XYZ file of C-alpha atoms in Angstrom:
182
model
C 96.321 133.593 290.411
C 95.344 132.679 293.774
C 93.634 135.986 294.713
C 90.811 135.712 291.409
C 90.363 132.005 292.917
C 89.732 132.920 296.383
C 87.257 135.747 295.234
C 85.454 133.427 292.630
C 84.759 131.071 295.577
C 84.203 133.483 297.772
C 81.400 135.022 295.477
C 80.002 131.306 294.815
C 79.659 131.268 298.835
C 77.456 133.825 298.978
C 74.775 133.195 295.737
C 74.834 129.565 297.455
C 73.758 130.984 300.746
C 71.307 133.556 299.315
C 69.229 130.739 297.166
C 69.135 128.957 300.802
C 67.056 131.626 302.312
C 63.259 131.655 301.763
C 62.264 135.245 299.881
C 58.947 135.134 300.749
C 57.977 133.885 297.309
C 56.994 130.520 297.716
C 55.025 129.659 300.766
C 57.260 128.684 304.125
C 56.841 124.850 304.712
C 54.140 124.257 307.433
C 55.073 122.029 310.750
C 54.729 118.348 310.421
C 51.026 117.716 311.836
C 51.527 116.493 315.740
C 49.110 113.735 316.799
C 47.015 114.485 319.864
C 45.939 111.674 321.460
C 47.267 107.837 320.932
C 47.449 105.060 322.741
C 50.658 102.405 321.830
C 48.825 98.921 320.268
C 51.319 96.306 322.531
C 51.345 98.156 325.957
C 48.016 100.351 326.189
C 49.572 103.215 327.064
C 49.339 107.103 325.730
C 51.990 107.446 323.281
C 54.144 110.776 323.444
C 52.471 113.613 321.245
C 55.042 114.824 318.707
C 55.378 114.798 314.901
C 53.285 112.451 313.232
C 56.153 110.368 311.443
C 55.867 108.531 308.190
C 57.365 105.979 306.993
C 58.230 103.774 309.963
C 57.858 100.181 310.671
C 55.404 99.930 313.367
C 56.011 98.326 316.375
C 55.408 94.636 317.011
C 53.561 93.536 320.032
C 55.542 91.234 322.143
C 58.021 90.427 324.881
C 61.037 92.529 324.384
C 64.756 90.669 325.512
C 67.531 93.371 327.038
C 71.308 92.340 328.100
C 70.387 91.844 331.371
C 67.743 89.002 331.062
C 70.391 87.022 329.120
C 71.509 83.982 331.112
C 68.092 83.973 333.370
C 65.910 80.626 332.699
C 63.007 81.124 330.228
C 60.143 80.188 332.699
C 60.238 76.933 332.728
C 62.980 74.666 334.855
C 64.370 71.160 332.380
C 62.069 68.961 334.911
C 58.754 70.647 333.159
C 60.079 69.739 330.017
C 60.961 66.049 330.753
C 57.382 64.811 329.660
C 58.372 61.377 330.014
C 55.880 59.148 331.854
C 56.461 56.547 334.272
C 56.601 53.113 332.161
C 58.879 54.820 329.388
C 61.119 55.745 332.048
C 61.065 51.857 333.445
C 61.582 50.366 329.976
C 64.648 52.962 329.566
C 66.301 52.262 333.170
C 65.534 48.691 332.585
C 68.682 46.356 332.816
C 71.175 46.147 330.086
C 69.894 43.866 326.724
C 71.866 41.020 325.774
C 73.907 41.150 322.449
C 74.387 44.792 322.047
C 77.348 45.788 320.256
C 79.190 48.948 320.972
C 78.746 51.333 317.857
C 81.151 53.980 319.200
C 81.305 57.465 321.280
C 80.402 60.187 320.533
C 79.660 63.897 321.980
C 76.377 64.533 322.913
C 74.430 67.824 323.291
C 71.078 68.173 323.908
C 68.346 67.336 320.987
C 65.110 69.562 320.750
C 63.152 68.983 324.017
C 59.774 69.421 322.818
C 60.080 65.755 321.627
C 59.344 63.236 323.832
C 60.830 59.988 324.456
C 64.419 58.201 324.997
C 66.136 58.924 322.214
C 69.642 59.690 320.430
C 69.860 60.914 316.969
C 73.565 59.897 315.580
C 75.429 59.256 312.536
C 76.960 55.901 313.769
C 73.687 54.629 312.755
C 71.874 54.011 309.249
C 68.757 53.153 310.293
C 65.982 53.667 313.549
C 66.828 50.865 315.898
C 66.749 50.096 319.744
C 70.388 50.449 321.710
C 71.475 51.648 324.959
C 73.643 54.805 325.468
C 75.996 54.787 328.040
C 77.741 57.863 330.121
C 81.381 56.759 330.934
C 81.698 59.053 333.542
C 78.974 58.219 335.764
C 77.984 54.445 334.554
C 74.813 55.641 333.982
C 72.725 54.495 330.875
C 69.591 54.632 329.387
C 67.749 52.187 326.579
C 66.843 54.808 324.076
C 65.401 54.867 320.391
C 68.586 54.852 317.688
C 67.932 57.641 314.922
C 70.197 58.386 312.292
C 71.570 61.423 311.945
C 73.325 63.063 308.639
C 77.215 63.684 308.302
C 80.505 62.299 309.817
C 80.557 59.138 311.817
C 83.492 61.858 314.582
C 79.872 64.212 313.605
C 78.118 64.747 317.478
C 75.184 63.631 318.621
C 71.849 64.798 319.682
C 70.166 63.023 322.945
C 66.728 63.774 324.500
C 66.380 66.021 327.559
C 64.649 62.634 329.670
C 67.754 60.703 328.012
C 69.956 63.201 329.598
C 68.732 63.231 333.070
C 69.149 59.475 333.443
C 72.554 59.735 332.487
C 72.665 62.066 335.053
C 74.454 64.978 332.585
C 73.696 68.564 332.814
C 71.884 70.090 329.848
C 74.851 72.404 329.254
C 77.325 69.839 328.976
C 78.820 67.956 325.687
C 79.711 64.815 327.495
C 81.179 62.192 325.009
C 78.780 58.991 325.584
C 79.095 55.493 324.171
C 76.366 54.274 321.660
C 75.153 50.277 321.182
C 72.935 48.677 318.875
C 70.856 45.909 319.789
């Protein structure tokens, strides 16, 4: 029983291989067209000659990132992003306003550094108002604009770049700060 099955399998294999060969009755496939000269629009460098590929995505010009660039500075130091004026800094550093009510503590992280001024977006307030934030580790404080942020009161807060710098906090730290309303 095994021999007829093996013979049939061998015959089918031979027929399959014979069907794959070019018998001359159909024209042989021509080689793919080759690019003679072309420059890469992103780099301006000549492209190596080779077959023309169809259906590939175009190369997007721009800066590429590699694993070796992870953790390197994006080009601007934090001080260059701090656009607070002298007047804003003086107002933020002014003595503590009387009658401030402690709203609670929150974990602070750097907010959008492109937004100017001294502010904190926090779930500890329901409406925008004036207030103050204090870093209990250093005792430094800053007068800020309190801006509501959705989420539970136990959620974290986003603080402006100049306010974090005034508190003496590293921009990569997540300090617990105190928030006071006026």
